[in-house]
């Protein structure tokens, strides 16, 4: 059993420790749009019936048009987490299919290792770090050795898999399409795989590799549906890759992996006009920045959906905000960092600003 | 890639082949309650936020009381399918933890086989058959050899895992709690695991092993939420087992595996009065039986949610019903079987009856 990772969203635990009812807390610990879109109607059959091919295909076509993935129909998955859990299996399968040395026997997806050296010499994966912790957890748990590299330049032929979160969480670093395509080509030359997680990519679609994906055989892109639309409870994401990879994910997830309501909402919302969502997020981001600026906090990075603050007093600020029933995100590995999600409205901006001002005094 | 299994619910494909709009078809190809319960209110936060611990715990407590699993808090999973996919991993882990011969090296969940004989001598699993096809598919795909046994009596020390669907799909066979506890004890004596799938167990709760589960260390029970409540689109099931097994599933599924709306509905509906659902299913079952009886078809088994018909003309009846835009379930392995799901109302009974009468003439 690997240790669970502390994620944002732990309002219940925070309220248990610092008092107050969870509903009264201001939760700034996630990167989810705090202004959810209005829910379109969900037909009764989406709840009642097993998700039919027709519903799945509708959602896939809407995702293709929204993400501009060309001939690729993105695969709906029950949250990016579900496919992160499958990456170890995909890397094993890729090694078997693509490798030049047949040191392993295989019956479809099962690996029977006939040469022990493979576990020693061939299990290195690179994760551009620090980043979302579930990649390292899932890969370590499956026996891979993680190289937590600081930049894509440090990734090379020794790595079976490279993971880049773009823009990165929590620091908001971005890599250009050219840099990532070059990385893909390096990975491909050694039968490796590149995963680009665009979970926070919706607010700047120009960064996305989706439109290049049809030409990049060793690339997998993950998209998150819930963060941008403010519907994280839905558990929906999309994987964008060539058909041979998507077929494996589909096979391993099994039939009906995604709920009918999620597919129905995706089919509607991915075809809707998202410009009001962009405007609202931008307005909220400006509000948050003004509060942090007013409190004299140094903004060290972020995306439109969250802002990273670097401050030597971060631990104390975190506790102080908890006493005001405001939850932000702290990081074990970077004790001077705090990540602030967007506030839902100007009243919450004021509440945060007043709490921060009391810390100053 | 293993071949996909044809399941019920393929109305889109059937309509493409036989005409008509999918909405106008009468779908009797599944075992889902055709009269879904009214949806309780789903709080906005269940859609918006990542499923919080509080919501998960509420659903787990409601499931414990509903399934009467004593000290075990059933684990919500995104459909039984998601945990069927994890069975190969659980069997491997069980072998490593519980086995007496350490012929494998392991880093937590990863198996590095150092002795090839293990693949030959130690990979047999038993599935009481014929039954739901996804067990054999997931296990075969992972390199296990399936013994498709006809009865639990044929399962023994050679099997790492035994799968019993109770009541069985599609023939409705049932095994008593005593028989299954004895099977569990045999499996346990050889460090094996027993999986009892109670997907169709809701209509006869007295059959369930759930209340005995706290005392049975090598047992895993799967429950389906959507079939009985008529909410199959929700993708929700529960696993009932001792904590060490549930923790593994939880770890492998990763955080937030189940959607907020699903957890919210489970917490409400599993605490609601389900007697009207039982009555309605019974009424519909009586209606279906009268139609099948009136058509002179021999009922060879089933549960309250579906009826199995055995008839030498099954293939022709299937095609005839498709021409009337009625979809039932046929079976490659048993060409004289047809499975009829419940009709939603007396009008549908009449429609089915009239279509069957035309076949007679």
XYZ file of C-alpha atoms in Angstrom:
722
model
C 0.000 0.000 0.000
C 1.475 3.345 -0.939
C 0.811 6.314 1.291
C -2.141 8.417 0.172
C -1.325 11.873 -1.117
C -2.886 14.899 0.513
C -4.899 16.681 -2.162
C -6.943 19.801 -2.136
C -10.561 19.557 -1.166
C -10.099 18.240 2.359
C -12.613 20.598 3.905
C -14.092 17.946 6.176
C -10.728 17.273 7.801
C -9.931 20.972 8.056
C -13.262 21.758 9.711
C -12.740 18.879 12.147
C -9.378 20.379 13.150
C -10.249 24.104 13.184
C -13.980 24.120 13.824
C -16.892 25.462 11.842
C -19.247 23.645 9.533
C -17.695 22.485 6.247
C -20.312 24.475 4.282
C -19.140 27.694 5.907
C -15.509 27.245 4.973
C -14.049 29.076 1.996
C -12.314 26.343 0.033
C -9.413 27.741 -1.997
C -7.482 24.471 -1.871
C -8.390 23.225 -5.351
C -7.883 24.448 -8.895
C -11.535 24.036 -9.799
C -13.527 26.878 -11.334
C -15.578 28.083 -8.332
C -18.414 29.300 -10.583
C -19.900 26.107 -12.035
C -21.831 26.370 -15.282
C -25.580 25.855 -15.103
C -26.337 22.176 -15.595
C -28.026 21.421 -18.913
C -30.936 18.990 -18.796
C -29.883 15.391 -18.427
C -32.315 13.038 -20.159
C -33.844 10.389 -17.896
C -32.384 7.645 -20.076
C -28.841 8.799 -19.290
C -29.505 7.915 -15.644
C -31.532 4.804 -16.286
C -29.741 2.911 -19.026
C -26.232 1.610 -19.393
C -24.337 4.222 -21.426
C -25.062 3.253 -25.007
C -22.652 3.545 -27.916
C -24.648 6.450 -29.301
C -24.181 8.545 -26.149
C -20.473 7.722 -25.988
C -19.980 8.636 -29.646
C -21.786 11.955 -29.178
C -19.499 12.872 -26.295
C -16.417 11.804 -28.278
C -17.350 13.916 -31.293
C -18.040 16.934 -29.094
C -14.660 16.438 -27.399
C -12.893 16.141 -30.756
C -14.347 19.445 -31.931
C -13.725 21.179 -28.614
C -10.146 19.993 -28.171
C -9.412 20.186 -31.936
C -7.883 16.734 -32.023
C -8.426 16.234 -35.737
C -9.082 12.636 -36.672
C -8.725 11.477 -33.053
C -11.929 10.922 -31.103
C -10.873 11.536 -27.477
C -11.709 8.676 -25.111
C -13.917 9.627 -22.147
C -12.508 8.281 -18.880
C -13.834 8.458 -15.297
C -11.383 11.176 -14.256
C -7.746 11.491 -15.294
C -6.883 9.515 -12.185
C -8.301 6.358 -13.748
C -5.823 6.483 -16.636
C -2.891 7.560 -14.469
C -3.481 4.253 -12.673
C -3.154 2.465 -16.025
C 0.132 4.092 -17.092
C 2.313 1.339 -15.588
C 0.427 -1.214 -17.644
C 0.714 0.908 -20.780
C 4.450 1.286 -20.339
C 4.846 -2.477 -19.901
C 2.715 -3.126 -22.957
C 4.641 -0.557 -24.986
C 7.912 -2.166 -24.075
C 6.625 -5.517 -25.221
C 5.139 -4.306 -28.442
C 7.694 -1.730 -29.372
C 10.921 -2.986 -27.870
C 13.673 -4.409 -30.022
C 14.844 -6.932 -27.430
C 12.357 -9.612 -26.616
C 13.388 -10.300 -23.089
C 9.894 -10.873 -21.905
C 7.177 -13.357 -22.677
C 3.728 -11.970 -22.881
C 0.174 -13.139 -23.183
C -1.600 -10.001 -24.281
C -1.365 -7.674 -21.294
C 0.420 -9.925 -18.854
C 4.138 -9.717 -18.442
C 6.129 -12.778 -17.490
C 9.647 -11.510 -17.030
C 12.191 -14.077 -18.125
C 15.224 -11.908 -17.547
C 15.589 -10.243 -14.189
C 17.802 -7.516 -15.573
C 14.769 -5.854 -17.041
C 13.615 -4.804 -13.594
C 16.978 -3.270 -12.849
C 17.920 -1.590 -16.098
C 14.699 -0.738 -17.745
C 12.279 0.728 -15.270
C 13.197 4.396 -15.198
C 10.545 6.999 -15.845
C 10.861 10.775 -15.780
C 8.353 13.127 -14.192
C 8.956 16.864 -14.576
C 8.718 17.920 -10.938
C 7.436 19.150 -8.627
C 4.010 18.375 -9.990
C 0.747 16.538 -9.383
C 1.695 13.753 -6.995
C -0.416 10.899 -8.339
C 1.985 10.150 -11.225
C 4.860 9.309 -8.917
C 2.563 7.402 -6.597
C 1.056 5.187 -9.312
C 4.394 4.530 -11.010
C 6.349 3.872 -7.810
C 3.618 1.548 -6.613
C 4.067 -0.456 -9.832
C 7.820 -0.801 -9.317
C 9.118 1.966 -11.542
C 11.988 4.219 -10.481
C 11.073 7.889 -10.758
C 13.519 10.505 -11.983
C 11.997 13.717 -10.671
C 13.599 15.981 -13.262
C 13.372 19.747 -13.174
C 12.997 20.274 -16.897
C 12.210 18.338 -20.053
C 15.810 18.801 -21.181
C 16.861 16.266 -18.526
C 14.726 13.529 -20.083
C 16.472 11.071 -22.378
C 16.767 7.616 -23.845
C 17.094 5.998 -20.413
C 13.459 6.826 -19.648
C 10.629 4.526 -20.698
C 8.090 7.241 -19.983
C 8.129 11.010 -19.604
C 5.360 12.897 -17.796
C 4.921 16.639 -18.322
C 2.016 18.561 -16.803
C 1.439 21.581 -19.028
C 0.770 24.121 -17.621
C 2.343 22.630 -14.546
C 0.632 22.301 -11.193
C 1.356 24.066 -8.839
C 3.909 26.450 -10.338
C 2.233 27.145 -13.683
C 5.355 26.522 -15.748
C 4.614 26.002 -19.434
C 6.424 24.265 -22.265
C 5.951 25.186 -25.891
C 4.504 22.769 -28.411
C 7.870 22.730 -30.200
C 9.714 21.695 -27.037
C 7.208 18.922 -26.356
C 7.202 17.657 -29.943
C 11.005 17.466 -29.798
C 10.725 15.557 -26.513
C 8.176 13.227 -28.108
C 10.555 12.507 -30.961
C 13.389 11.700 -28.536
C 11.107 9.396 -26.557
C 9.854 7.712 -29.708
C 13.394 7.033 -30.945
C 13.900 4.836 -27.872
C 10.397 3.299 -27.907
C 9.409 5.509 -25.023
C 6.135 7.256 -24.316
C 5.342 10.906 -23.586
C 2.370 11.815 -21.391
C 1.291 15.447 -21.443
C -1.284 16.256 -18.771
C -3.276 19.302 -19.844
C -5.585 19.258 -16.809
C -5.245 23.041 -16.527
C -4.990 23.628 -20.254
C -8.505 24.891 -20.916
C -7.841 28.487 -19.969
C -5.129 28.761 -22.646
C -6.085 26.413 -25.509
C -3.205 27.637 -27.664
C -0.807 25.609 -25.485
C -2.464 22.292 -26.282
C -0.752 19.544 -28.253
C -4.144 18.031 -29.149
C -4.139 19.192 -32.755
C -0.696 17.614 -33.290
C -1.633 14.327 -31.613
C -2.685 12.525 -34.814
C 0.918 12.812 -36.037
C 2.579 11.816 -32.746
C 2.427 8.057 -32.256
C 4.067 7.917 -28.819
C 2.050 10.719 -27.211
C -0.828 10.536 -24.750
C -2.645 13.712 -23.684
C -4.921 13.845 -20.645
C -7.622 16.491 -20.402
C -9.763 17.245 -17.385
C -13.402 18.150 -17.897
C -14.426 19.202 -14.401
C -11.877 21.883 -13.537
C -12.791 24.395 -16.228
C -16.544 23.804 -16.140
C -16.621 23.716 -12.346
C -17.986 20.159 -12.267
C -15.253 18.194 -10.540
C -17.784 15.923 -8.820
C -18.655 14.485 -12.217
C -15.391 12.526 -12.588
C -14.744 12.965 -16.273
C -11.654 13.380 -18.348
C -10.492 12.545 -21.848
C -7.454 10.736 -23.194
C -6.181 11.843 -26.597
C -3.817 9.485 -28.402
C -3.597 7.289 -31.468
C -6.187 4.555 -31.722
C -3.893 1.685 -30.654
C -3.304 3.370 -27.297
C -6.918 4.439 -26.768
C -8.072 0.895 -27.520
C -5.864 -0.394 -24.738
C -7.246 2.099 -22.240
C -10.771 1.228 -23.330
C -10.068 -2.470 -22.958
C -8.518 -2.067 -19.503
C -11.230 0.241 -18.196
C -13.889 -2.156 -19.416
C -17.328 -1.283 -20.761
C -19.377 1.633 -19.333
C -16.459 3.229 -17.506
C -18.041 6.683 -17.669
C -21.501 7.470 -16.305
C -24.423 8.373 -18.545
C -24.970 11.798 -16.921
C -21.272 12.653 -17.415
C -21.403 11.694 -21.103
C -24.612 13.630 -21.596
C -23.212 16.776 -19.957
C -19.987 16.490 -21.943
C -21.888 16.240 -25.213
C -23.813 19.440 -24.357
C -21.195 21.560 -22.645
C -18.286 20.838 -24.984
C -20.462 22.227 -27.796
C -21.595 25.274 -25.835
C -20.168 28.783 -26.014
C -17.425 28.758 -23.386
C -16.484 32.440 -23.672
C -18.592 33.420 -20.610
C -16.674 30.821 -18.616
C -13.357 32.297 -19.762
C -14.535 35.799 -18.842
C -15.714 34.764 -15.414
C -12.471 32.914 -14.649
C -10.463 35.936 -15.762
C -12.556 38.251 -13.592
C -12.081 35.954 -10.573
C -8.364 35.665 -11.270
C -8.013 39.462 -11.323
C -9.919 39.618 -8.026
C -7.647 37.043 -6.387
C -4.488 38.724 -7.641
C -5.639 42.078 -6.248
C -6.198 40.519 -2.810
C -2.834 38.746 -2.767
C -1.102 41.850 -4.044
C -2.840 43.986 -1.426
C -1.581 41.600 1.256
C 1.964 42.005 -0.005
C 2.290 38.358 -1.007
C 4.692 37.426 -3.814
C 3.033 35.565 -6.663
C 5.494 32.973 -7.914
C 3.430 31.339 -10.635
C 0.079 29.769 -11.413
C -2.574 29.503 -14.083
C -5.872 31.313 -14.508
C -7.394 28.790 -12.059
C -4.888 29.104 -9.203
C -2.004 31.250 -8.008
C 1.170 30.094 -6.297
C 2.505 32.289 -3.503
C 6.083 32.019 -2.240
C 6.571 33.308 1.282
C 8.835 32.266 4.155
C 5.838 32.585 6.504
C 3.701 30.211 4.383
C 3.140 27.686 7.183
C 1.934 30.364 9.558
C -0.267 31.976 6.927
C -1.823 28.566 6.231
C -2.679 28.032 9.890
C -3.889 31.610 10.275
C -6.235 31.210 7.316
C -7.512 27.900 8.722
C -8.434 29.747 11.920
C -10.530 32.005 9.682
C -11.997 28.887 8.071
C -10.262 29.478 4.763
C -8.449 26.483 3.296
C -5.549 26.902 0.866
C -3.085 24.310 -0.328
C 0.322 23.785 1.271
C 3.125 21.533 0.084
C 5.279 19.202 2.162
C 8.094 19.455 -0.349
C 8.070 23.272 -0.563
C 7.236 24.724 2.865
C 7.351 28.297 1.581
C 4.658 27.708 -1.037
C 0.920 28.184 -0.814
C -1.507 27.644 -3.667
C -4.640 29.797 -3.754
C -7.593 28.675 -5.835
C -10.066 31.212 -7.206
C -12.607 32.826 -4.932
C -16.238 32.469 -6.097
C -17.195 36.162 -5.843
C -16.094 39.616 -4.638
C -17.489 38.924 -1.149
C -15.076 36.015 -0.852
C -12.276 38.272 -2.106
C -13.065 40.619 0.771
C -13.231 37.759 3.283
C -9.820 36.506 2.162
C -8.377 40.022 2.109
C -9.577 40.778 5.644
C -8.185 37.503 6.975
C -4.829 38.185 5.352
C -4.767 41.727 6.734
C -5.219 40.397 10.257
C -2.159 38.216 9.694
C -0.126 41.282 8.801
C -0.737 42.988 12.095
C -6.498 -6.813 -27.036
C -9.165 -9.284 -25.988
C -12.353 -9.439 -27.991
C -15.136 -7.314 -26.554
C -18.108 -9.166 -25.146
C -21.565 -8.484 -26.503
C -23.652 -7.225 -23.604
C -27.244 -6.172 -23.335
C -28.093 -2.581 -24.064
C -26.966 -2.478 -27.675
C -30.052 -0.700 -28.923
C -28.085 1.608 -31.211
C -26.583 -1.314 -33.100
C -29.893 -3.158 -33.232
C -31.720 -0.116 -34.609
C -28.993 0.352 -37.212
C -29.515 -3.229 -38.384
C -33.325 -3.517 -38.173
C -34.480 0.071 -38.539
C -36.455 2.374 -36.302
C -35.268 5.017 -33.932
C -33.493 3.702 -30.814
C -36.011 5.498 -28.583
C -38.867 3.509 -30.107
C -37.300 0.145 -29.451
C -38.430 -1.949 -26.507
C -35.178 -2.899 -24.811
C -35.527 -6.175 -22.922
C -31.857 -7.050 -23.344
C -30.697 -6.002 -19.873
C -31.483 -7.026 -16.312
C -32.103 -3.471 -15.178
C -35.299 -2.491 -13.363
C -37.267 -0.742 -16.168
C -39.089 1.499 -13.666
C -36.385 3.793 -12.273
C -36.981 5.389 -8.896
C -37.592 9.134 -8.854
C -34.272 10.913 -8.486
C -33.824 12.572 -5.097
C -32.364 16.081 -5.141
C -28.634 16.166 -5.756
C -26.986 19.090 -3.974
C -25.058 21.440 -6.261
C -21.871 20.768 -4.333
C -21.973 17.074 -5.298
C -21.582 18.159 -8.933
C -19.174 20.981 -8.311
C -16.654 19.690 -5.808
C -14.363 16.703 -5.729
C -16.152 14.018 -3.717
C -15.186 14.821 -0.150
C -14.555 12.279 2.614
C -17.820 13.266 4.264
C -19.896 12.359 1.205
C -18.044 9.067 0.744
C -18.520 8.138 4.402
C -22.245 8.918 4.234
C -22.652 6.600 1.252
C -20.604 3.883 2.950
C -22.666 3.991 6.131
C -25.904 3.869 4.137
C -24.575 0.879 2.190
C -23.532 -0.909 5.401
C -27.039 -0.542 6.833
C -28.739 -1.484 3.579
C -26.585 -4.530 2.832
C -26.297 -5.456 6.546
C -22.569 -5.919 6.338
C -21.978 -5.436 10.077
C -18.676 -3.792 10.823
C -17.711 -3.613 7.148
C -18.260 -0.290 5.391
C -18.786 -1.301 1.743
C -16.468 0.456 -0.702
C -18.217 2.444 -3.451
C -16.753 1.661 -6.871
C -17.555 3.072 -10.336
C -19.498 -0.018 -11.399
C -18.663 -3.637 -10.594
C -16.735 -3.711 -13.850
C -14.024 -1.509 -12.363
C -13.228 -4.048 -9.654
C -13.551 -7.055 -11.953
C -10.697 -5.423 -13.874
C -8.657 -5.387 -10.638
C -9.179 -9.053 -9.733
C -6.012 -10.252 -11.511
C -3.996 -7.799 -9.468
C -5.710 -8.855 -6.249
C -5.024 -12.517 -6.932
C -1.349 -11.763 -7.604
C -1.127 -9.693 -4.437
C -2.868 -12.418 -2.422
C -0.466 -15.029 -3.700
C 2.463 -12.879 -2.664
C 1.118 -12.009 0.726
C -0.526 -15.263 1.625
C 1.400 -17.908 -0.286
C 3.755 -20.288 1.423
C 6.266 -20.470 -1.407
C 8.057 -17.245 -2.142
C 8.841 -17.834 -5.728
C 8.238 -14.259 -6.699
C 9.876 -10.979 -5.887
C 7.586 -8.106 -5.284
C 7.661 -4.388 -4.717
C 4.234 -3.740 -3.277
C 1.860 -4.384 -6.141
C 4.300 -5.316 -8.855
C 5.151 -8.884 -9.594
C 8.545 -9.815 -10.927
C 8.347 -13.497 -11.635
C 11.645 -15.215 -10.937
C 10.442 -18.713 -11.574
C 8.694 -19.410 -14.833
C 6.884 -22.427 -13.411
C 4.546 -20.110 -11.593
C 2.903 -19.200 -14.862
C 2.294 -22.844 -15.647
C 1.306 -24.309 -12.317
C -0.277 -21.526 -10.365
C -2.560 -19.555 -12.570
C -5.794 -21.515 -12.516
C -8.992 -19.793 -11.547
C -12.515 -21.199 -11.443
C -15.589 -19.430 -12.740
C -18.956 -21.125 -12.208
C -20.288 -21.029 -15.751
C -21.977 -20.059 -17.909
C -22.159 -16.615 -16.359
C -21.394 -12.923 -16.828
C -18.608 -12.884 -19.410
C -16.424 -10.098 -18.062
C -14.833 -12.317 -15.398
C -13.341 -14.695 -17.939
C -12.338 -11.802 -20.191
C -10.473 -9.858 -17.492
C -8.763 -12.941 -16.067
C -7.798 -14.436 -19.429
C -6.452 -11.096 -20.538
C -4.182 -11.101 -17.476
C -2.804 -14.549 -18.284
C -4.920 -16.717 -16.002
C -6.301 -20.068 -17.139
C -10.053 -20.308 -16.616
C -11.751 -23.462 -15.424
C -15.345 -22.899 -16.457
C -16.858 -25.244 -13.879
C -20.523 -26.126 -13.775
C -20.884 -26.114 -9.996
C -19.057 -24.942 -6.892
C -18.361 -28.572 -5.991
C -15.826 -28.708 -8.824
C -13.710 -25.934 -7.273
C -10.704 -27.000 -5.243
C -7.231 -26.345 -3.965
C -5.822 -25.984 -7.484
C -7.725 -22.722 -7.979
C -6.301 -19.397 -6.851
C -9.670 -17.729 -7.243
C -13.288 -18.852 -7.430
C -16.005 -16.686 -8.956
C -19.664 -17.398 -8.214
C -22.444 -15.117 -9.431
C -25.362 -15.583 -7.010
C -28.058 -15.603 -8.241
C -26.387 -16.515 -11.491
C -26.824 -14.626 -14.734
C -28.434 -15.716 -17.045
C -29.873 -18.944 -15.602
C -30.790 -17.706 -12.109
C -29.138 -20.606 -10.292
C -28.613 -19.924 -6.599
C -26.227 -21.297 -3.988
C -27.002 -21.297 -0.297
C -24.949 -19.319 2.193
C -23.795 -22.606 3.738
C -22.496 -23.899 0.419
C -20.623 -20.665 -0.236
C -19.168 -20.468 3.280
C -17.890 -24.021 2.855
C -16.385 -23.030 -0.495
C -14.793 -19.986 1.150
C -13.215 -22.200 3.796
C -11.798 -24.546 1.144
C -10.398 -21.572 -0.784
C -8.926 -20.044 2.357
C -7.172 -23.286 3.299
C -5.137 -22.970 0.097
C -4.688 -19.166 0.313
C -7.275 -18.730 -2.408
C -9.951 -16.098 -2.787
C -13.710 -16.375 -3.287
C -15.589 -13.696 -5.218
C -19.377 -13.740 -4.912
C -21.086 -11.389 -7.350
C -24.492 -10.456 -5.981
C -25.348 -8.082 -8.841
C -28.862 -9.515 -8.967
C -29.096 -10.124 -5.235
C -31.277 -7.171 -4.287
C -34.580 -8.824 -5.086
C -33.874 -11.629 -2.582
C -31.719 -10.165 0.206
C -31.893 -13.391 2.226
C -29.409 -14.952 -0.219
C -26.666 -12.437 0.531
C -23.416 -13.361 2.235
C -22.889 -9.724 3.269
C -23.758 -10.251 6.925
C -21.224 -13.095 7.157
C -18.471 -11.147 5.372
C -16.826 -9.759 8.552
C -15.963 -13.347 9.541
C -14.764 -14.482 6.097
C -11.260 -13.198 5.424
C -10.883 -14.543 1.880
C -14.241 -13.372 0.546
C -15.078 -10.441 -1.716
C -18.719 -9.595 -2.486
C -19.719 -7.317 -5.342
C -23.042 -5.500 -5.264
C -24.597 -3.518 -8.092
C -26.485 -0.339 -7.268
C -28.027 0.499 -10.623
C -29.890 -2.684 -11.533
C -32.377 -2.704 -8.670
C -32.923 1.060 -8.522
C -33.115 1.351 -12.312
C -30.131 3.718 -12.461
C -27.567 1.781 -14.471
C -26.258 4.951 -16.120
C -24.922 6.050 -12.756
C -22.077 3.486 -12.705
C -22.040 2.555 -9.073
C -21.391 -0.635 -7.199
C -20.020 -1.680 -3.833
C -17.315 -4.097 -2.796
C -17.759 -5.823 0.564
C -14.702 -7.451 2.091
C -12.323 -7.179 5.005
C -10.457 -3.893 5.293
C -7.123 -5.186 3.946
C -8.787 -6.079 0.637
C -10.905 -2.922 0.397
C -7.809 -0.811 1.047
C -6.127 -2.379 -1.933
C -9.080 -1.683 -4.213
C -9.207 1.887 -2.921
C -5.498 2.329 -3.534
C -5.669 0.895 -7.042
C -8.751 2.856 -8.050
C -7.151 6.053 -6.774
C -8.912 9.008 -5.161
C -12.386 10.181 -6.269
C -13.175 7.006 -8.219
C -16.919 7.485 -7.783
C -18.777 10.616 -8.863
C -20.343 13.019 -6.371
C -23.878 12.608 -7.771
C -23.572 8.806 -7.492
C -22.450 9.006 -3.868
C -25.190 11.489 -3.054
C -27.909 9.305 -4.626
C -26.556 6.213 -2.885
C -26.652 7.929 0.500
C -30.324 8.872 -0.070
C -31.689 5.831 -1.842
C -29.997 3.154 0.248
C -31.765 4.672 3.270
C -35.141 4.966 1.545
C -38.059 2.553 1.805
C -37.415 0.074 -1.003
C -40.617 -1.923 -0.596
C -42.385 -0.050 -3.453
C -39.467 -1.028 -5.706
C -39.820 -4.677 -4.713
C -43.584 -4.544 -5.379
C -43.160 -2.935 -8.765
C -40.503 -5.435 -9.856
C -42.717 -8.303 -8.718
C -45.692 -6.887 -10.634
C -43.579 -6.507 -13.767
C -42.156 -9.995 -13.364
C -45.663 -11.459 -13.147
C -46.599 -9.523 -16.298
C -43.590 -10.844 -18.209
C -44.184 -14.416 -17.100
C -47.814 -14.243 -18.234
C -46.718 -13.077 -21.701
C -44.062 -15.755 -22.063
C -46.421 -18.392 -20.754
C -49.142 -17.238 -23.148
C -46.693 -17.585 -26.024
C -45.941 -21.147 -24.985
C -42.300 -20.440 -24.203
C -40.538 -22.587 -21.605
C -39.033 -20.582 -18.754
C -35.771 -22.244 -17.786
C -34.639 -19.927 -15.016
C -34.049 -16.321 -14.107
C -34.406 -13.850 -11.281
C -37.065 -11.260 -10.524
C -35.269 -8.936 -12.991
C -35.029 -11.280 -15.983
C -36.309 -14.590 -17.276
C -34.402 -17.190 -19.264
C -36.274 -18.961 -22.028
C -35.070 -22.231 -23.536
C -36.398 -22.897 -27.025
C -34.938 -24.616 -30.068
C -36.246 -21.704 -32.209
C -34.477 -19.081 -30.063
C -32.419 -17.653 -32.937
C -35.494 -17.194 -35.097
C -37.494 -15.688 -32.241
C -34.650 -13.238 -31.596
C -34.643 -12.072 -35.210
C -38.425 -11.950 -35.353
C -38.527 -9.737 -32.238
C -35.845 -7.469 -33.723
C -38.087 -6.979 -36.753
C -40.721 -5.762 -34.274
C -38.059 -3.535 -32.712
C -37.877 -5.543 -29.510
C -34.406 -6.462 -28.317
C -33.788 -9.466 -26.088
C -30.515 -11.119 -25.176
C -29.104 -14.114 -27.030
C -26.085 -16.203 -26.166
C -23.370 -17.455 -28.488
C -22.610 -20.334 -26.157
C -26.244 -21.438 -25.774
C -28.098 -20.912 -29.072
C -31.393 -22.131 -27.625
C -31.440 -19.543 -24.853
C -33.014 -16.099 -24.793
C -33.016 -13.778 -21.807
C -35.973 -11.420 -21.405
C -35.635 -8.376 -19.160
C -38.695 -6.861 -17.508
C -41.127 -4.776 -19.516
C -41.760 -1.285 -18.126
C -45.580 -1.458 -18.131
C -48.627 -3.472 -19.235
C -48.613 -1.750 -22.660
C -45.147 -3.167 -23.243
C -46.392 -6.578 -22.096
C -49.061 -6.374 -24.780
C -46.562 -5.250 -27.406
C -44.290 -8.167 -26.594
C -47.221 -10.579 -26.472
C -48.521 -9.494 -29.868
C -45.083 -9.760 -31.448
C -44.648 -13.268 -30.046
C -48.106 -14.295 -31.253
C -47.196 -13.268 -34.786
C -44.206 -15.579 -34.561
C -46.451 -18.473 -33.650
C -48.520 -18.214 -36.766
